[in-house]
PDB file of C-alpha atoms in Angstrom:
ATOM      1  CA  UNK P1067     144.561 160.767 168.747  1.00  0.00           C
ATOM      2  CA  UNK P1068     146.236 159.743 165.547  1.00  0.00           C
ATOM      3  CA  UNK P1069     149.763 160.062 167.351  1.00  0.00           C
ATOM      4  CA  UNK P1070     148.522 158.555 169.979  1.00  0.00           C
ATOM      5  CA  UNK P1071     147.622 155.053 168.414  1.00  0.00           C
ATOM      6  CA  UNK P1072     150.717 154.891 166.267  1.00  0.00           C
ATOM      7  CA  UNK P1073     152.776 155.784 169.531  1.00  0.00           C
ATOM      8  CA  UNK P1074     150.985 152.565 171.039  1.00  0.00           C
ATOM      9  CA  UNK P1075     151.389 150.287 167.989  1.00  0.00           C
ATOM     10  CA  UNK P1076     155.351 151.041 167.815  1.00  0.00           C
ATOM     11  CA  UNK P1077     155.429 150.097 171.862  1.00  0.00           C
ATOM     12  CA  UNK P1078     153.693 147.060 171.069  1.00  0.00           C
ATOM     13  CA  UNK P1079     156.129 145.985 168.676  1.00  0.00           C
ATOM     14  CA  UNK P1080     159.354 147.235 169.736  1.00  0.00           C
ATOM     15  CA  UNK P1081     158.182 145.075 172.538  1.00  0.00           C
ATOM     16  CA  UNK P1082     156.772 142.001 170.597  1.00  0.00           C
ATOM     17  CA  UNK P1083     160.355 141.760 168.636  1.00  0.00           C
ATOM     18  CA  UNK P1084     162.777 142.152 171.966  1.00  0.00           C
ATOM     19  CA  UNK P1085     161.134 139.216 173.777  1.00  0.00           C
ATOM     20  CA  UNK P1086     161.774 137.228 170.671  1.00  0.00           C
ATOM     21  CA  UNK P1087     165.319 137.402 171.062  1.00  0.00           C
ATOM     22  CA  UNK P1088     167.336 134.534 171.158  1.00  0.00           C
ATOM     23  CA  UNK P1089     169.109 132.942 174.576  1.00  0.00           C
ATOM     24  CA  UNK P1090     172.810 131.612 174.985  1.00  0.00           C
ATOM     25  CA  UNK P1091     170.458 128.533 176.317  1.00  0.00           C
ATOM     26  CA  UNK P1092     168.818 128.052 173.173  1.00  0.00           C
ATOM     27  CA  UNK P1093     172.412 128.329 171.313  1.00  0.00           C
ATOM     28  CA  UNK P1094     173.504 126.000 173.370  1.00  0.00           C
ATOM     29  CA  UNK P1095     171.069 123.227 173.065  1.00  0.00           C
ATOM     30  CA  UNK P1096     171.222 123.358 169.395  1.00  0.00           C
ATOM     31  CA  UNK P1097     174.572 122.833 169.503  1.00  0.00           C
ATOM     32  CA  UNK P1098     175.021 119.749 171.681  1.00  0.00           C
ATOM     33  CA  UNK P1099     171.380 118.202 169.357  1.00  0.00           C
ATOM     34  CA  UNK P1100     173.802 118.738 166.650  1.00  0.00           C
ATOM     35  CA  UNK P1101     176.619 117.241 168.098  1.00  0.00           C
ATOM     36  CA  UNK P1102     174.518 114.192 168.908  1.00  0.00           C
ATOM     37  CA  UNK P1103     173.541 113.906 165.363  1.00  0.00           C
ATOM     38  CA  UNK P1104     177.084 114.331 164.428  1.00  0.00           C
ATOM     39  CA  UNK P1105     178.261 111.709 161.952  1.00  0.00           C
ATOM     40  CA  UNK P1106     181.200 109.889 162.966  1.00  0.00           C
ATOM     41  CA  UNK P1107     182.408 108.347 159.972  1.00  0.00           C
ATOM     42  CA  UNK P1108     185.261 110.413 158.482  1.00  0.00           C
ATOM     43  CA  UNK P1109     184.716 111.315 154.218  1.00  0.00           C
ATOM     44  CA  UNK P1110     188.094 109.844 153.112  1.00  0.00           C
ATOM     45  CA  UNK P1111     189.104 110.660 149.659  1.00  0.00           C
ATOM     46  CA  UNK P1112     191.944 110.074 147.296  1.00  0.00           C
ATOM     47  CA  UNK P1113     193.009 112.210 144.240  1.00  0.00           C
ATOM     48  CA  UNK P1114     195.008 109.461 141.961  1.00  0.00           C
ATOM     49  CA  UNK P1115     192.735 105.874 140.914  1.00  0.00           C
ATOM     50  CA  UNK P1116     194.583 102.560 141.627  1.00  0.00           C
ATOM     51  CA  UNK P1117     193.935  98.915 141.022  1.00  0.00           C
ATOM     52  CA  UNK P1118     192.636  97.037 143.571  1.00  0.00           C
ATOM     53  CA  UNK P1119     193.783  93.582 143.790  1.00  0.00           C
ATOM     54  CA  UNK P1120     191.864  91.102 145.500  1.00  0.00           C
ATOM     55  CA  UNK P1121     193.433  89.463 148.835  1.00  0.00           C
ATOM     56  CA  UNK P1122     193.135  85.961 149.774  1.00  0.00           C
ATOM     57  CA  UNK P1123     192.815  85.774 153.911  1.00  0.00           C
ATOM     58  CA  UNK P1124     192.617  82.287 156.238  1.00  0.00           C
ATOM     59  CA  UNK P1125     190.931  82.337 159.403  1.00  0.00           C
ATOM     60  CA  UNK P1126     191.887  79.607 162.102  1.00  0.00           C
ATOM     61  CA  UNK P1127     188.491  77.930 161.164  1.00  0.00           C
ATOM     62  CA  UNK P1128     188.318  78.226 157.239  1.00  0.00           C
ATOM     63  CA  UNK P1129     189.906  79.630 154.300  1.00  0.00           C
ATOM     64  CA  UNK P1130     188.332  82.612 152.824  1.00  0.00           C
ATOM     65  CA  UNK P1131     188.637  84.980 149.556  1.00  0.00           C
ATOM     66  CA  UNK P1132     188.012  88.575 150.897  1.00  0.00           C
ATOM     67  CA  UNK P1133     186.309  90.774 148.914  1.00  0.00           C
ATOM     68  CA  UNK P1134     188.906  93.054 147.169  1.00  0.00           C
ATOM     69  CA  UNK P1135     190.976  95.234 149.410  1.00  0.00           C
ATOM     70  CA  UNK P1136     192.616  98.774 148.036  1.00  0.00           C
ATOM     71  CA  UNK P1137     196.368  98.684 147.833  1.00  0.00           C
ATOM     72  CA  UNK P1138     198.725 101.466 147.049  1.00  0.00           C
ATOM     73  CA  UNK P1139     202.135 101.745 146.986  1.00  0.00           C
ATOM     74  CA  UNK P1140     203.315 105.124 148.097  1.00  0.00           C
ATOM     75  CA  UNK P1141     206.421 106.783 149.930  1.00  0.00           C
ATOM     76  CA  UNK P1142     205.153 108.112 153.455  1.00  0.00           C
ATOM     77  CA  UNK P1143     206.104 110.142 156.378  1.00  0.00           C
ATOM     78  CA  UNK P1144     205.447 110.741 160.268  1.00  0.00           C
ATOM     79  CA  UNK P1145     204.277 114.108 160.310  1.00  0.00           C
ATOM     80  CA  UNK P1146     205.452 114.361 163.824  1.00  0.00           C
ATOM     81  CA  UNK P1147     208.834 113.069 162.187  1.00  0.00           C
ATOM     82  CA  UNK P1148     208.967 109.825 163.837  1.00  0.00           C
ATOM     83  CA  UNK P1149     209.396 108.030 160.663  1.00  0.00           C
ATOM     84  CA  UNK P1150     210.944 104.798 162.632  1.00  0.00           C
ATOM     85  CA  UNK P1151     207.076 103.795 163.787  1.00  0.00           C
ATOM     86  CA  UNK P1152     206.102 103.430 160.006  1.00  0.00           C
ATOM     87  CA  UNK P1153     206.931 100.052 158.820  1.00  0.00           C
ATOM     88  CA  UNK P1154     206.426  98.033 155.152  1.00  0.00           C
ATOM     89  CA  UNK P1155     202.542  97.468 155.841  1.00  0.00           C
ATOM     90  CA  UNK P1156     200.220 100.032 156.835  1.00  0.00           C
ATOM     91  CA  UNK P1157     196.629  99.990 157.470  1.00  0.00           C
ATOM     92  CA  UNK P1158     194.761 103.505 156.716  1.00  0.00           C
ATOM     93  CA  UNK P1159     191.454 104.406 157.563  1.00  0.00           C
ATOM     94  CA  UNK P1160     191.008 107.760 156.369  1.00  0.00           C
ATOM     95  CA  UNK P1161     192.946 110.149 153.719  1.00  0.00           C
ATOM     96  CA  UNK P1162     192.079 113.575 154.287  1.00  0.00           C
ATOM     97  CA  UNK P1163     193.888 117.292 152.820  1.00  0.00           C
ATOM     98  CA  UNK P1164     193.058 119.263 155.881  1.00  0.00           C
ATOM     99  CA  UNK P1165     195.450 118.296 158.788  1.00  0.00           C
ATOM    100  CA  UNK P1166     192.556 118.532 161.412  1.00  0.00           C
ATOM    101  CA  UNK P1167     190.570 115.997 160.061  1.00  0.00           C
ATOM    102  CA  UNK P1168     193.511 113.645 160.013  1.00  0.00           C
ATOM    103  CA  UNK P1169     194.229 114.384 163.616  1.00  0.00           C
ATOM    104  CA  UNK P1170     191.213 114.099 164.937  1.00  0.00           C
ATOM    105  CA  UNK P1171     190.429 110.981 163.636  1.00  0.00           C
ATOM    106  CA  UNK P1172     194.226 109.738 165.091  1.00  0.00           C
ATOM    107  CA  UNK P1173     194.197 110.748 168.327  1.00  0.00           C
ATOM    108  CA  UNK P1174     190.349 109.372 168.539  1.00  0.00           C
ATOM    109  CA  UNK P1175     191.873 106.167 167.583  1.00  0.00           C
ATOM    110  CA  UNK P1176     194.998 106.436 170.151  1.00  0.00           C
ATOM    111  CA  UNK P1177     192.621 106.901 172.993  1.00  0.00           C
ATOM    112  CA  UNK P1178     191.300 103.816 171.741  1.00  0.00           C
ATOM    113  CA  UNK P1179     194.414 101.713 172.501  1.00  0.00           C
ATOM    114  CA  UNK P1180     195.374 101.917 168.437  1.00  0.00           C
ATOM    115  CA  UNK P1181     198.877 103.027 167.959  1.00  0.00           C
ATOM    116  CA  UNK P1182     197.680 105.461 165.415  1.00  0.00           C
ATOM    117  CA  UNK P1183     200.164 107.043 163.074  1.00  0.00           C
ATOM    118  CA  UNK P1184     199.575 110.786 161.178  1.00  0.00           C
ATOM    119  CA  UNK P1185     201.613 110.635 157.610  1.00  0.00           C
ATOM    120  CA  UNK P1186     201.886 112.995 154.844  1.00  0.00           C
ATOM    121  CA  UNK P1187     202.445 112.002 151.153  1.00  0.00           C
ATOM    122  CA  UNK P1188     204.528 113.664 148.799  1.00  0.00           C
ATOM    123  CA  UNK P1189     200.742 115.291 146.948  1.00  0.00           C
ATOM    124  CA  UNK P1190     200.042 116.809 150.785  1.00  0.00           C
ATOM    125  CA  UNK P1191     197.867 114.107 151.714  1.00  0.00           C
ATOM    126  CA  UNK P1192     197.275 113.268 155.178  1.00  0.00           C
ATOM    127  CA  UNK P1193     196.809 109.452 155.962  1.00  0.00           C
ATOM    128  CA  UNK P1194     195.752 108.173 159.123  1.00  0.00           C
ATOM    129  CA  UNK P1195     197.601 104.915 159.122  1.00  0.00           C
ATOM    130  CA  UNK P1196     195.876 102.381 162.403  1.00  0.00           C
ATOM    131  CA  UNK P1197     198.837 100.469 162.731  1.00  0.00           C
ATOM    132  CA  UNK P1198     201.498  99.459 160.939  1.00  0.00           C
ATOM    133  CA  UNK P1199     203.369  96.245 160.231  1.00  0.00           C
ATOM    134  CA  UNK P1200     206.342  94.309 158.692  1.00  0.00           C
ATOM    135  CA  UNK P1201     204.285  91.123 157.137  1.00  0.00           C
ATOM    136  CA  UNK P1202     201.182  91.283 155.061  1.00  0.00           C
ATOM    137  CA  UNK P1203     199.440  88.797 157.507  1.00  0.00           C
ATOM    138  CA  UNK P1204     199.186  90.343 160.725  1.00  0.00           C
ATOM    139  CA  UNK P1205     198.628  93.379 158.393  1.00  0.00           C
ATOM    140  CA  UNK P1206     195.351  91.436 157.332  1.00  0.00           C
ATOM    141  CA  UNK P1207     194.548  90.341 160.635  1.00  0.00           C
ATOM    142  CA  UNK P1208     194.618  93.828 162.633  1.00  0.00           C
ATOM    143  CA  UNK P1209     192.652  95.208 159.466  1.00  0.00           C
ATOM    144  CA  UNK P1210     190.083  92.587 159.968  1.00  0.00           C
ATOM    145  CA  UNK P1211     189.679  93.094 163.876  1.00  0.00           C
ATOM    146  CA  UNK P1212     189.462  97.059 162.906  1.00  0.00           C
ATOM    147  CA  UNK P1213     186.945  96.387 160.965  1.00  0.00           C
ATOM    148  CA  UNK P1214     185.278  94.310 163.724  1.00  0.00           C
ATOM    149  CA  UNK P1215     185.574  96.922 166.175  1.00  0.00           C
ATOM    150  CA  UNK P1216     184.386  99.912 164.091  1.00  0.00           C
ATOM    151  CA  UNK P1217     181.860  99.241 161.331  1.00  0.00           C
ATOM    152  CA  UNK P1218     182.163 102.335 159.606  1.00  0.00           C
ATOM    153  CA  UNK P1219     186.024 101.257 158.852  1.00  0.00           C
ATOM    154  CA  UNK P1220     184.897  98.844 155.955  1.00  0.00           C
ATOM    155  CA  UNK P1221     186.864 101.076 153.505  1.00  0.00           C
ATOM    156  CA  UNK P1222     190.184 100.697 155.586  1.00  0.00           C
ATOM    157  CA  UNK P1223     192.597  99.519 152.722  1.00  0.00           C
ATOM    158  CA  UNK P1224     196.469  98.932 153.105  1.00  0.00           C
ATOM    159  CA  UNK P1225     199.156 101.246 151.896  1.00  0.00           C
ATOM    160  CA  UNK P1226     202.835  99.716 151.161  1.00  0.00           C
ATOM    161  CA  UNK P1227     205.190 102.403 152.248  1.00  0.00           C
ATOM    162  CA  UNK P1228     208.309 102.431 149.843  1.00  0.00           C
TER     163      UNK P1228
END
């Protein structure tokens, strides 16, 4: 009788534990909640401090100081090797050291209409440069209507390729 009962007990919950197994449904809908929930604003870092100097902008309507803007003068390069698109004046929006981060967040900009540019630095830095320019003013101006556009760009800071 003893058998018996412990016979029944094990049925009860070898059967109890497989009907808790998990689906490929219920994978799957945690997955695209999380992708909802995913946070779109890239963690941009840089290893070496600089100064930031404060930048004096003019609008059509009235003249403005800007709060200070990061600048850094550095020697980039295409990663694709297209070194002819990087010009004087570059506007980045995100530094990152793993090169999927960095393309990711170009080619999401490029679909965007931005002609996005992927550069490396000489510490193995990848810098997503927005666009790039000859002049400091339309510099100013395409980083202000970035800015405009995408909200969580208020770090975007200009990088004078030498």
């Amino acid at each position: 009788m003893r058998k018996n009962w412990i016979w029944g007990l094990s049925l009860v919950l070898i059967a109890g534990m497989a009907s808790c197994k998990s689906s490929q449904s219920a994978y799957r809908a945690a997955y695209e909640k999380a992708q909802e929930k995913k946070i779109e604003e890239p963690v941009a870092a840089d290893p070496a401090p600089v100064a930031e100097q404060p930048v004096v902008t003019t609008t059509p309507s009235t003249t403005t100081v800007a709060a200070p803007v990061r600048e850094q003068s550095e020697r980039i390069s295409a990663v694709d090797g297209n070194d002819a698109l990087l010009k004087e004046f570059n506007v980045i929006v995100g530094s990152f050291r793993q090169r999927l981060n960095a393309q990711s967040l170009c080619e999401r900009l490029r679909k965007d209409g931005y002609p996005a540019i992927l550069a490396q630095n000489a510490e193995g830095w990848y810098r997503v440069v927005a666009c790039s320019f000859d002049n400091r003013p339309a510099a100013v101006q395409a980083r202000e209507g970035l800015q405009a556009r995408y909200p969580q760009f208020t770090d975007a800071w200009f990088l004078i390729n030498k």
